[in-house]
Structures are given as C-alpha cells and as structure tokens.
Amino acid sequence: MVRKTKEDAELTRQRIINAARTVFLTRGVSRSTLEHIAAQAEVTRGAVYWHFKNKTEIFYALRDRAFLPLIDRMYDTLAIQTDDIDPLTQIENSLSDTINELNENIEMRQIYEIMMIKCEYVDEFATVLQQILNNCSNITEKIQLAYERAHEQNLLTPTLTPHTLALDTHLFFSGLLHMWVKDADGSRFRHQAKQLIQSHINLRRK
Amino acid sequence: MVRKTKEDAELTRQRIINAARTVFLTRGVSRSTLEHIAAQAEVTRGAVYWHFKNKTEIFYALRDRAFLPLIDRMYDTLAIQTDDIDPLTQIENSLSDTINELNENIEMRQIYEIMMIKCEYVDEFATVLQQILNNCSNITEKIQLAYERAHEQNLLTPTLTPHTLALDTHLFFSGLLHMWVKDADGSRFRHQAKQLIQSHINLRRK
DNA sequence: TTATATACAAACAAGAATGTATGTAAACAA
DNA sequence: TTGTTTACATACATTCTTGTTTGTATATAA
C-alpha cells in the first residue's frame, strides 16, 4: 500500500521527525542510524531518504521546530514596550515564560536536551553553534535595552551598567537552561527555576 | 622495533591520550575512531588496544587529567578560611583562577571543549554527567559557605540569602564556562570574562 | 482514460569500524 | 643463557551503516 496523498506524505514526514526526536534523545545523534529512526516511525529507510537527504537534515528540521520558535518568542516578549509592566518584570517574565514552555512542552524540552547534551558540534553542526551564539547576542541586546529603560525609570541599584547587567543575566540564564536540562529528575534546579529567576532580578532592584 | 621499556610504554600511553584529545576536538568523540587516534599518535591500533580497553576508557583518562583537577582546585580555593582576604573576593578569585587556568593551559581548555560540545551524554557517558552534577553541588555548597561568612561580616546587600546567592553565582559561572568555551574567537566572552566575574560579585557588595 | 509523477519498499554494493587472534622482537628475570 | 613476559604490529572476521538503485502501486494531471 504505497502512494499516499499529499496529506498522508506530510504526516509521514512528521512521524519521521518525531521518531528522530525519540531516537536522538535515547541514543544521541551520532549513534542514531536512519534505520533506528525509520523503525521508530514504522516506515523503511526508503521513506526517510525520500523526505530527507540525510541525518543532518532531520536534525535541522528538529531544530527549526523548537529552537528557533522559542528564541523568537523570547525575543518578542522582550521587544514589547509597554507602560503596563516595569522593564525588570518584563525581563523576569520573558525568562520565566521560556522555562514555562520547556516545562509544558515535551517536544521543546526533548529537542533542547538533544541540542545541549546529545549532539557533538563538529563539521556540519559547528554552524548550528554559531547561529545559537548569534541568537544569544540578539537576546542580550534586547535585555540590555530593557535594563536601560529600567535605569531611566530609576528602578536599578546603581552598581552596574545596563550592558554589564544584561551580560550577567544572559550568563545566568544560559547556566540555568543547561542545568535545567541536565537536572532530569528535577530535584536540583527544575523545581525552583522560577524562584531563581525572580531572585536574580530582585538583586537588581533598588 | 618493539618491546620498549616501562618508561617508553608510559610515554606511548601519554601520546595516545594526547592524540585522542586532538582527534576528539576536531572530529567529536563519536566520529573519532581508534584508527584516527592511533594514526595521530603514530602507533597502530594494537598499541591503543594494549593500553586501553576501548574509546570510552580513553575518554575517562582525558577527563581525569583535566576535569577533576580543575574542580578540585576550585574546591580547595573556596574551602580555605583566612582573614587576609574577604569572602567575596575569595569567591571572585576562585572563579577567576579557573578562567585563568583555561586561558593558560591548552590541554585543559581543549578537554573542557570536548566535554562540553564534542561529546554526547548517553549510555556510558550519562554517568559522567551525573558526576559533573555532583561536583557542581559541592562547589555551590562551598560558595554558599563563603557567602555566609560574607554575611556575618556584613559585606552583603541584604536582598538575597547566601543560599540563593550561591545558586545564582553557580548558574552565572556555568553559563560563563559554556559561553567561554563556545566563544572560540574570544570576541564575545573570553576577553572580558574576568571583568564579568568582578561585576557579578560587585553586584552583591554592600 | 491514460501517462506520468509521487511516495514509498526492498534489494544491493561498498566501505568503515570494531574486537580479536596471531605474530614477534626485545626487555627482564632467574 | 634461556625462558617468559611485555609492548606492541599485523591480519582477520564480523557487524554496522550508508547511499544508491530498482521496483511498484496509486494519486493526479491532462
């Protein structure tokens, strides 16, 4: 029974992507073979090769489904300028939202885990790392702008500049994401991630 | 020309470990074969199998040479109790020392890079991740003790508890290490790592 | 209605990587 | 001096994995 409709084919494609997520997560990207992925998706390698050039392209598809959307979302949350909410709370919310999304969205969580501790950034994957770094820079810039607004509104302790505060926050959040992902049983960081974010921001409030 | 002395054999062993470092760094752990490593060390796979059971054991040897010593060193620096130096500066120094070591010691730097972005933490490697997490907990505890001393000496802004401060610092430093490693050209974080540490601590000073 | 393109399955060929088994020359012990 | 062990090199067998090729039933366009 072959030759499905376009809708069926798209469904197969999605099943392959989802299968790859499961397989990557348990075996790591390198040790995952197209046969593993095909079996998990209940198709043959023929189907996988029809939809994707190779394993790398499946990885890219996975990244596009989770990593980029979450970055965009964070970026957007930070970029909004409103008077309803003070800039510090805005930063806090955007960080918390990201953690929320990871908590509630299994797919997101698993893809992040794959990208952080189940993937080796060499050759074709090295470019992915550069893209991540660039996104980080953009996020940091937005955070800095928010801190500048906070500074104008006289909300900050006068110790550091908005630029330095933004870098510190970025590093804090990078660390949090990494530890959040690694803390699989949730005992160390996951259960208190939001309080940690709140504390981090409170340390800056006048 | 075979059958070297014990000293020669130990030298071969070290050459294999060093070769593995180079190969892991450029090809990632998974894509590195024992043939690659042997070639880089200018021996045959026979020599490699003589000294190591498999690739995993070489990886462990690498970790033992860099990761554990640096953790221990940081731990020791934090554990010292002295009146010469205030506890906040002590934390700052221990973080800076670690960055210093990474700056000056190519071997350390490369092994950290391998462990952070050139290795997939699945199967045999998953246990390594747990060990790292445990070490992190110990470090955080030591940082907390230092903050408690700082609190007793009335050096801290009263916003957060020593416990929360320690977690925030730990997350900051985790993020810094990750970005430091990923920032290969040094333009984003490496050149200002020490200032960032100093700022991070200054934010806590009364 | 028929020709063609689609969406796969199945088979094939080739290379890579691993682990092991065997060979061997020199160091070392007795 | 000789036997044994060490420290490898070499050869072999096996398994895995990949990419490609071929086959085919059916949706769809003309």
XYZ file of C-alpha atoms (C1' of nucleotides) in Angstrom, chain A residues 3-4 6 9 12 44 46-47 50-51, chain C residues 4-13:
20
model
C 1.466 6.260 -2.942
C -0.380 8.245 -0.319
C -0.003 14.782 -0.094
C 3.020 12.129 2.962
C 4.800 10.514 7.333
C 11.516 1.908 5.954
C 13.260 4.361 1.754
C 10.689 6.742 3.222
C 12.553 10.247 0.260
C 11.814 13.040 2.759
C 3.337 10.460 -15.558
C 4.980 11.699 -11.265
C 4.747 10.527 -6.371
C 5.670 8.050 -2.148
C 7.426 4.862 -0.665
C 9.539 -0.565 -0.017
C 13.095 -3.758 -0.958
C 17.427 -5.155 -2.583
C 22.199 -4.237 -3.420
C 27.025 -2.808 -3.099
